[in-house]
Amino acid sequence: MEQLDGALSERTMRTIGADHIALREQVLAELRRRIVDGDYAQGERLTETRLADDFGVSRNPVREALRVVEAEGFVHILPRRGAVVARLDETAVRDLFAVRQQLETLAAGLAAERATPEDIAGLRRLVEDAGKATAAGDFDRVAELNSAFHRAVIEVSGNRWLHSISAAMYHHVHWVFRVGAAQRAPHSSEEHVRLVDAIEAGDAAFASEAARLHVEAAASAALGQRPTA
């Protein structure tokens, strides 16, 4: 959990090549972040030349990064047009939340059975930090903490398959949440508190139900089905 908190505290904007991570991985991480945070808008065209200029690198790592984000569903590569940022249409959002419900209810139930007091304290810190970020109007930070919270629940579940399967999904969870974070954040925080309470109670059924209700509320907000979304 401390490692997760430390990663979140790092500045997301940094010079490409500032560390020893492979250049293509740095470009990939920054490209993904800019799409998720809305720096590159849905439907926006992204050419290799433009991205190379934006990142201050050659076109080769850009080309490799585009292939990965295409496979992840963040962009579509069109003949003679280059890459275009994908749109979060209704079908994509519904499909995402259908998978989230299955994974997160399972993870919550397992977490209720396996969580230690240290795990609970870590989850509560993430919720508290998100509350502070919400109060400060720092919704980029809130979105980061929202994804971190759900990844932490999966980590607490102790199921490595859940961890592996959900890794790519949470980039899209972050993307969807960030779009409506200002409206959704206070409700999400309350639901996270209830979920942590359920996990701490050690009641797997209660925790799974809390997770299910949370995902349903998040889906409704994302799809514009409630006034508070």
PDB file of C-alpha atoms in Angstrom:
ATOM      1  CA  MET A   1       0.000   0.000   0.000  1.00  0.00           C
ATOM      2  CA  GLU A   2       2.880   2.390   0.841  1.00  0.00           C
ATOM      3  CA  GLN A   3       4.346   1.717  -2.587  1.00  0.00           C
ATOM      4  CA  LEU A   4       0.989   2.567  -4.181  1.00  0.00           C
ATOM      5  CA  ASP A   5       0.724   5.824  -2.221  1.00  0.00           C
ATOM      6  CA  GLY A   6       4.275   6.742  -3.216  1.00  0.00           C
ATOM      7  CA  ALA A   7       3.564   6.180  -6.886  1.00  0.00           C
ATOM      8  CA  LEU A   8       0.519   8.431  -6.688  1.00  0.00           C
ATOM      9  CA  SER A   9       2.519  11.239  -5.099  1.00  0.00           C
ATOM     10  CA  GLU A  10       4.900  11.527  -8.058  1.00  0.00           C
ATOM     11  CA  ARG A  11       4.276  14.314 -10.542  1.00  0.00           C
ATOM     12  CA  THR A  12       2.721  12.935 -13.713  1.00  0.00           C
ATOM     13  CA  MET A  13       4.370  15.554 -15.938  1.00  0.00           C
ATOM     14  CA  ARG A  14       8.067  14.770 -16.286  1.00  0.00           C
ATOM     15  CA  THR A  15      10.713  15.002 -18.946  1.00  0.00           C
ATOM     16  CA  ILE A  16      10.851  11.994 -21.227  1.00  0.00           C
ATOM     17  CA  GLY A  17      14.137  10.216 -20.629  1.00  0.00           C
ATOM     18  CA  ALA A  18      14.491  11.511 -17.062  1.00  0.00           C
ATOM     19  CA  ASP A  19      14.788   8.008 -15.648  1.00  0.00           C
ATOM     20  CA  HIS A  20      15.966   4.610 -16.788  1.00  0.00           C
ATOM     21  CA  ILE A  21      12.613   3.246 -17.914  1.00  0.00           C
ATOM     22  CA  ALA A  22      12.686   2.237 -21.586  1.00  0.00           C
ATOM     23  CA  LEU A  23      11.814   5.194 -23.789  1.00  0.00           C
ATOM     24  CA  ARG A  24       8.897   3.421 -25.421  1.00  0.00           C
ATOM     25  CA  GLU A  25       7.399   2.736 -21.969  1.00  0.00           C
ATOM     26  CA  GLN A  26       7.754   6.377 -20.987  1.00  0.00           C
ATOM     27  CA  VAL A  27       6.074   7.506 -24.188  1.00  0.00           C
ATOM     28  CA  LEU A  28       3.307   4.938 -23.708  1.00  0.00           C
ATOM     29  CA  ALA A  29       2.640   6.013 -20.124  1.00  0.00           C
ATOM     30  CA  GLU A  30       2.543   9.702 -21.053  1.00  0.00           C
ATOM     31  CA  LEU A  31       0.369   9.151 -24.129  1.00  0.00           C
ATOM     32  CA  ARG A  32      -2.084   7.095 -22.096  1.00  0.00           C
ATOM     33  CA  ARG A  33      -2.128   9.694 -19.327  1.00  0.00           C
ATOM     34  CA  ARG A  34      -2.845  12.555 -21.722  1.00  0.00           C
ATOM     35  CA  ILE A  35      -5.764  10.672 -23.245  1.00  0.00           C
ATOM     36  CA  VAL A  36      -7.190   9.679 -19.859  1.00  0.00           C
ATOM     37  CA  ASP A  37      -6.826  13.199 -18.431  1.00  0.00           C
ATOM     38  CA  GLY A  38      -8.422  14.746 -21.523  1.00  0.00           C
ATOM     39  CA  ASP A  39      -5.337  16.579 -22.765  1.00  0.00           C
ATOM     40  CA  TYR A  40      -6.012  14.742 -26.019  1.00  0.00           C
ATOM     41  CA  ALA A  41      -9.771  14.918 -26.490  1.00  0.00           C
ATOM     42  CA  GLN A  42     -12.065  12.160 -27.691  1.00  0.00           C
ATOM     43  CA  GLY A  43     -12.164  12.226 -31.483  1.00  0.00           C
ATOM     44  CA  GLU A  44      -8.915  14.211 -31.747  1.00  0.00           C
ATOM     45  CA  ARG A  45      -6.460  13.210 -34.459  1.00  0.00           C
ATOM     46  CA  LEU A  46      -2.983  12.239 -33.279  1.00  0.00           C
ATOM     47  CA  THR A  47      -0.296  11.943 -35.915  1.00  0.00           C
ATOM     48  CA  GLU A  48       3.084  10.366 -35.242  1.00  0.00           C
ATOM     49  CA  THR A  49       4.801  13.615 -36.161  1.00  0.00           C
ATOM     50  CA  ARG A  50       2.711  15.672 -33.772  1.00  0.00           C
ATOM     51  CA  LEU A  51       3.200  13.258 -30.886  1.00  0.00           C
ATOM     52  CA  ALA A  52       6.924  13.045 -31.533  1.00  0.00           C
ATOM     53  CA  ASP A  53       7.076  16.836 -31.312  1.00  0.00           C
ATOM     54  CA  ASP A  54       4.896  16.894 -28.181  1.00  0.00           C
ATOM     55  CA  PHE A  55       7.115  14.379 -26.401  1.00  0.00           C
ATOM     56  CA  GLY A  56      10.449  15.481 -27.842  1.00  0.00           C
ATOM     57  CA  VAL A  57      11.291  12.035 -29.179  1.00  0.00           C
ATOM     58  CA  SER A  58      11.635  10.277 -32.531  1.00  0.00           C
ATOM     59  CA  ARG A  59       8.659   8.701 -34.270  1.00  0.00           C
ATOM     60  CA  ASN A  60       9.683   5.111 -33.509  1.00  0.00           C
ATOM     61  CA  PRO A  61       8.680   5.018 -29.805  1.00  0.00           C
ATOM     62  CA  VAL A  62       5.545   6.963 -30.691  1.00  0.00           C
ATOM     63  CA  ARG A  63       4.608   4.372 -33.296  1.00  0.00           C
ATOM     64  CA  GLU A  64       5.131   1.566 -30.773  1.00  0.00           C
ATOM     65  CA  ALA A  65       3.081   3.370 -28.116  1.00  0.00           C
ATOM     66  CA  LEU A  66       0.228   3.946 -30.555  1.00  0.00           C
ATOM     67  CA  ARG A  67       0.053   0.229 -31.306  1.00  0.00           C
ATOM     68  CA  VAL A  68      -0.336  -0.498 -27.596  1.00  0.00           C
ATOM     69  CA  VAL A  69      -3.017   2.126 -26.921  1.00  0.00           C
ATOM     70  CA  GLU A  70      -4.863   0.922 -30.007  1.00  0.00           C
ATOM     71  CA  ALA A  71      -4.909  -2.606 -28.559  1.00  0.00           C
ATOM     72  CA  GLU A  72      -6.108  -1.145 -25.243  1.00  0.00           C
ATOM     73  CA  GLY A  73      -8.954   0.662 -26.982  1.00  0.00           C
ATOM     74  CA  PHE A  74      -7.802   4.249 -26.428  1.00  0.00           C
ATOM     75  CA  VAL A  75      -7.298   5.090 -30.098  1.00  0.00           C
ATOM     76  CA  HIS A  76      -8.393   3.897 -33.509  1.00  0.00           C
ATOM     77  CA  ILE A  77      -5.780   3.863 -36.269  1.00  0.00           C
ATOM     78  CA  LEU A  78      -7.416   4.742 -39.564  1.00  0.00           C
ATOM     79  CA  PRO A  79      -5.948   4.300 -43.056  1.00  0.00           C
ATOM     80  CA  ARG A  80      -4.281   7.505 -44.316  1.00  0.00           C
ATOM     81  CA  ARG A  81      -5.524   9.439 -41.259  1.00  0.00           C
ATOM     82  CA  GLY A  82      -3.357   8.144 -38.465  1.00  0.00           C
ATOM     83  CA  ALA A  83      -4.656   7.685 -34.951  1.00  0.00           C
ATOM     84  CA  VAL A  84      -7.865   9.161 -33.587  1.00  0.00           C
ATOM     85  CA  VAL A  85      -8.687   9.168 -29.873  1.00  0.00           C
ATOM     86  CA  ALA A  86     -11.565   6.789 -29.193  1.00  0.00           C
ATOM     87  CA  ARG A  87     -14.906   8.014 -27.925  1.00  0.00           C
ATOM     88  CA  LEU A  88     -16.539   6.750 -24.749  1.00  0.00           C
ATOM     89  CA  ASP A  89     -19.832   5.799 -26.332  1.00  0.00           C
ATOM     90  CA  GLU A  90     -22.682   4.130 -24.467  1.00  0.00           C
ATOM     91  CA  THR A  91     -21.785   0.617 -25.583  1.00  0.00           C
ATOM     92  CA  ALA A  92     -18.176   0.977 -24.442  1.00  0.00           C
ATOM     93  CA  VAL A  93     -19.237   2.333 -21.057  1.00  0.00           C
ATOM     94  CA  ARG A  94     -21.846  -0.389 -20.506  1.00  0.00           C
ATOM     95  CA  ASP A  95     -19.345  -3.093 -21.415  1.00  0.00           C
ATOM     96  CA  LEU A  96     -16.770  -1.638 -19.031  1.00  0.00           C
ATOM     97  CA  PHE A  97     -19.165  -1.566 -16.096  1.00  0.00           C
ATOM     98  CA  ALA A  98     -20.456  -5.059 -16.809  1.00  0.00           C
ATOM     99  CA  VAL A  99     -16.915  -6.365 -16.357  1.00  0.00           C
ATOM    100  CA  ARG A 100     -16.255  -4.100 -13.368  1.00  0.00           C
ATOM    101  CA  GLN A 101     -19.274  -5.457 -11.545  1.00  0.00           C
ATOM    102  CA  GLN A 102     -18.095  -9.031 -11.881  1.00  0.00           C
ATOM    103  CA  LEU A 103     -14.501  -8.331 -10.885  1.00  0.00           C
ATOM    104  CA  GLU A 104     -15.131  -5.851  -8.096  1.00  0.00           C
ATOM    105  CA  THR A 105     -17.855  -7.804  -6.329  1.00  0.00           C
ATOM    106  CA  LEU A 106     -15.583 -10.845  -6.291  1.00  0.00           C
ATOM    107  CA  ALA A 107     -12.627  -8.779  -5.098  1.00  0.00           C
ATOM    108  CA  ALA A 108     -14.646  -7.148  -2.318  1.00  0.00           C
ATOM    109  CA  GLY A 109     -15.850 -10.494  -1.004  1.00  0.00           C
ATOM    110  CA  LEU A 110     -12.340 -11.908  -0.956  1.00  0.00           C
ATOM    111  CA  ALA A 111     -10.975  -8.739   0.635  1.00  0.00           C
ATOM    112  CA  ALA A 112     -13.513  -9.059   3.451  1.00  0.00           C
ATOM    113  CA  GLU A 113     -12.173 -12.532   4.170  1.00  0.00           C
ATOM    114  CA  ARG A 114      -8.479 -11.652   3.917  1.00  0.00           C
ATOM    115  CA  ALA A 115      -7.973  -8.008   4.899  1.00  0.00           C
ATOM    116  CA  THR A 116      -5.582  -7.213   7.725  1.00  0.00           C
ATOM    117  CA  PRO A 117      -5.881  -4.151   9.986  1.00  0.00           C
ATOM    118  CA  GLU A 118      -3.048  -2.604   7.974  1.00  0.00           C
ATOM    119  CA  ASP A 119      -4.992  -3.189   4.758  1.00  0.00           C
ATOM    120  CA  ILE A 120      -8.057  -1.486   6.198  1.00  0.00           C
ATOM    121  CA  ALA A 121      -5.976   1.465   7.361  1.00  0.00           C
ATOM    122  CA  GLY A 122      -4.499   1.793   3.870  1.00  0.00           C
ATOM    123  CA  LEU A 123      -7.922   1.774   2.228  1.00  0.00           C
ATOM    124  CA  ARG A 124      -9.186   4.415   4.654  1.00  0.00           C
ATOM    125  CA  ARG A 125      -6.176   6.623   3.903  1.00  0.00           C
ATOM    126  CA  LEU A 126      -7.009   6.504   0.215  1.00  0.00           C
ATOM    127  CA  VAL A 127     -10.629   7.448   0.938  1.00  0.00           C
ATOM    128  CA  GLU A 128      -9.542  10.297   3.216  1.00  0.00           C
ATOM    129  CA  ASP A 129      -7.050  11.591   0.655  1.00  0.00           C
ATOM    130  CA  ALA A 130      -9.760  11.519  -2.018  1.00  0.00           C
ATOM    131  CA  GLY A 131     -12.048  13.505   0.281  1.00  0.00           C
ATOM    132  CA  LYS A 132      -9.367  16.153   0.749  1.00  0.00           C
ATOM    133  CA  ALA A 133      -8.730  16.315  -2.998  1.00  0.00           C
ATOM    134  CA  THR A 134     -12.468  16.667  -3.630  1.00  0.00           C
ATOM    135  CA  ALA A 135     -12.707  19.527  -1.140  1.00  0.00           C
ATOM    136  CA  ALA A 136      -9.754  21.204  -2.863  1.00  0.00           C
ATOM    137  CA  GLY A 137     -11.323  20.759  -6.291  1.00  0.00           C
ATOM    138  CA  ASP A 138      -8.327  18.728  -7.504  1.00  0.00           C
ATOM    139  CA  PHE A 139     -10.255  16.289  -9.643  1.00  0.00           C
ATOM    140  CA  ASP A 140      -7.231  14.951 -11.502  1.00  0.00           C
ATOM    141  CA  ARG A 141      -5.983  13.769  -8.110  1.00  0.00           C
ATOM    142  CA  VAL A 142      -9.438  12.453  -7.187  1.00  0.00           C
ATOM    143  CA  ALA A 143      -9.494  10.346 -10.356  1.00  0.00           C
ATOM    144  CA  GLU A 144      -6.045   8.946  -9.573  1.00  0.00           C
ATOM    145  CA  LEU A 145      -7.117   8.071  -6.036  1.00  0.00           C
ATOM    146  CA  ASN A 146     -10.364   6.515  -7.235  1.00  0.00           C
ATOM    147  CA  SER A 147      -8.470   4.072  -9.437  1.00  0.00           C
ATOM    148  CA  ALA A 148      -5.888   3.529  -6.706  1.00  0.00           C
ATOM    149  CA  PHE A 149      -8.636   2.627  -4.238  1.00  0.00           C
ATOM    150  CA  HIS A 150     -10.132  -0.025  -6.503  1.00  0.00           C
ATOM    151  CA  ARG A 151      -6.731  -1.454  -7.370  1.00  0.00           C
ATOM    152  CA  ALA A 152      -5.988  -1.588  -3.653  1.00  0.00           C
ATOM    153  CA  VAL A 153      -9.171  -3.571  -2.939  1.00  0.00           C
ATOM    154  CA  ILE A 154      -8.096  -6.057  -5.592  1.00  0.00           C
ATOM    155  CA  GLU A 155      -4.633  -6.205  -4.060  1.00  0.00           C
ATOM    156  CA  VAL A 156      -6.159  -6.876  -0.633  1.00  0.00           C
ATOM    157  CA  SER A 157      -8.245  -9.677  -2.165  1.00  0.00           C
ATOM    158  CA  GLY A 158      -5.000 -11.568  -2.643  1.00  0.00           C
ATOM    159  CA  ASN A 159      -6.159 -13.036  -5.953  1.00  0.00           C
ATOM    160  CA  ARG A 160      -3.365 -12.637  -8.487  1.00  0.00           C
ATOM    161  CA  TRP A 161      -5.661 -13.435 -11.392  1.00  0.00           C
ATOM    162  CA  LEU A 162      -7.962 -10.559 -10.494  1.00  0.00           C
ATOM    163  CA  HIS A 163      -4.936  -8.315 -10.261  1.00  0.00           C
ATOM    164  CA  SER A 164      -3.666  -9.376 -13.681  1.00  0.00           C
ATOM    165  CA  ILE A 165      -7.032  -9.237 -15.444  1.00  0.00           C
ATOM    166  CA  SER A 166      -8.001  -5.834 -14.063  1.00  0.00           C
ATOM    167  CA  ALA A 167      -4.727  -4.009 -14.722  1.00  0.00           C
ATOM    168  CA  ALA A 168      -5.604  -2.663 -18.178  1.00  0.00           C
ATOM    169  CA  MET A 169      -9.233  -2.084 -17.247  1.00  0.00           C
ATOM    170  CA  TYR A 170      -8.423   0.544 -14.645  1.00  0.00           C
ATOM    171  CA  HIS A 171      -6.902   2.866 -17.215  1.00  0.00           C
ATOM    172  CA  HIS A 172     -10.385   3.005 -18.737  1.00  0.00           C
ATOM    173  CA  VAL A 173     -12.053   3.285 -15.315  1.00  0.00           C
ATOM    174  CA  HIS A 174      -9.859   6.335 -14.690  1.00  0.00           C
ATOM    175  CA  TRP A 175     -10.818   7.755 -18.090  1.00  0.00           C
ATOM    176  CA  VAL A 176     -14.557   7.370 -17.503  1.00  0.00           C
ATOM    177  CA  PHE A 177     -14.386   8.682 -13.938  1.00  0.00           C
ATOM    178  CA  ARG A 178     -12.326  11.745 -14.895  1.00  0.00           C
ATOM    179  CA  VAL A 179     -14.945  12.912 -17.391  1.00  0.00           C
ATOM    180  CA  GLY A 180     -17.542  13.423 -14.641  1.00  0.00           C
ATOM    181  CA  ALA A 181     -15.304  13.582 -11.571  1.00  0.00           C
ATOM    182  CA  ALA A 182     -16.536  16.955 -10.296  1.00  0.00           C
ATOM    183  CA  GLN A 183     -20.105  15.680 -10.013  1.00  0.00           C
ATOM    184  CA  ARG A 184     -19.399  12.085  -9.117  1.00  0.00           C
ATOM    185  CA  ALA A 185     -16.621  12.462  -6.519  1.00  0.00           C
ATOM    186  CA  PRO A 186     -18.703  13.183  -3.361  1.00  0.00           C
ATOM    187  CA  HIS A 187     -21.056  10.245  -4.011  1.00  0.00           C
ATOM    188  CA  SER A 188     -18.184   7.939  -4.878  1.00  0.00           C
ATOM    189  CA  SER A 189     -16.415   8.819  -1.638  1.00  0.00           C
ATOM    190  CA  GLU A 190     -19.464   7.929   0.463  1.00  0.00           C
ATOM    191  CA  GLU A 191     -19.787   4.613  -1.361  1.00  0.00           C
ATOM    192  CA  HIS A 192     -16.106   3.869  -0.802  1.00  0.00           C
ATOM    193  CA  VAL A 193     -16.563   4.436   2.929  1.00  0.00           C
ATOM    194  CA  ARG A 194     -19.432   1.935   2.995  1.00  0.00           C
ATOM    195  CA  LEU A 195     -17.341  -0.572   1.048  1.00  0.00           C
ATOM    196  CA  VAL A 196     -14.406  -0.278   3.459  1.00  0.00           C
ATOM    197  CA  ASP A 197     -16.792  -0.645   6.404  1.00  0.00           C
ATOM    198  CA  ALA A 198     -18.114  -3.844   4.854  1.00  0.00           C
ATOM    199  CA  ILE A 199     -14.633  -5.218   4.231  1.00  0.00           C
ATOM    200  CA  GLU A 200     -13.585  -4.381   7.784  1.00  0.00           C
ATOM    201  CA  ALA A 201     -16.673  -6.179   9.114  1.00  0.00           C
ATOM    202  CA  GLY A 202     -15.351  -9.374   7.502  1.00  0.00           C
ATOM    203  CA  ASP A 203     -18.701 -10.099   5.883  1.00  0.00           C
ATOM    204  CA  ALA A 204     -18.062 -11.286   2.317  1.00  0.00           C
ATOM    205  CA  ALA A 205     -21.699 -11.069   1.241  1.00  0.00           C
ATOM    206  CA  PHE A 206     -22.068  -7.558   2.699  1.00  0.00           C
ATOM    207  CA  ALA A 207     -18.869  -6.404   1.008  1.00  0.00           C
ATOM    208  CA  SER A 208     -19.861  -7.888  -2.360  1.00  0.00           C
ATOM    209  CA  GLU A 209     -23.235  -6.156  -2.155  1.00  0.00           C
ATOM    210  CA  ALA A 210     -21.589  -2.839  -1.274  1.00  0.00           C
ATOM    211  CA  ALA A 211     -19.306  -3.226  -4.295  1.00  0.00           C
ATOM    212  CA  ARG A 212     -22.232  -4.103  -6.549  1.00  0.00           C
ATOM    213  CA  LEU A 213     -24.227  -1.050  -5.479  1.00  0.00           C
ATOM    214  CA  HIS A 214     -21.188   1.160  -5.946  1.00  0.00           C
ATOM    215  CA  VAL A 215     -20.547  -0.060  -9.485  1.00  0.00           C
ATOM    216  CA  GLU A 216     -24.235   0.339 -10.366  1.00  0.00           C
ATOM    217  CA  ALA A 217     -24.226   3.919  -9.077  1.00  0.00           C
ATOM    218  CA  ALA A 218     -21.030   4.683 -10.981  1.00  0.00           C
ATOM    219  CA  ALA A 219     -22.502   3.218 -14.171  1.00  0.00           C
ATOM    220  CA  SER A 220     -25.684   5.261 -13.798  1.00  0.00           C
ATOM    221  CA  ALA A 221     -23.646   8.429 -13.321  1.00  0.00           C
ATOM    222  CA  ALA A 222     -21.416   7.675 -16.294  1.00  0.00           C
ATOM    223  CA  LEU A 223     -24.420   7.039 -18.499  1.00  0.00           C
ATOM    224  CA  GLY A 224     -26.157  10.209 -17.350  1.00  0.00           C
ATOM    225  CA  GLN A 225     -29.065   8.398 -15.721  1.00  0.00           C
ATOM    226  CA  ARG A 226     -29.170  10.412 -12.502  1.00  0.00           C
ATOM    227  CA  PRO A 227     -29.314  14.158 -11.844  1.00  0.00           C
ATOM    228  CA  THR A 228     -26.178  14.202  -9.697  1.00  0.00           C
ATOM    229  CA  ALA A 229     -23.983  12.731 -12.445  1.00  0.00           C
TER     230      ALA A 229
END
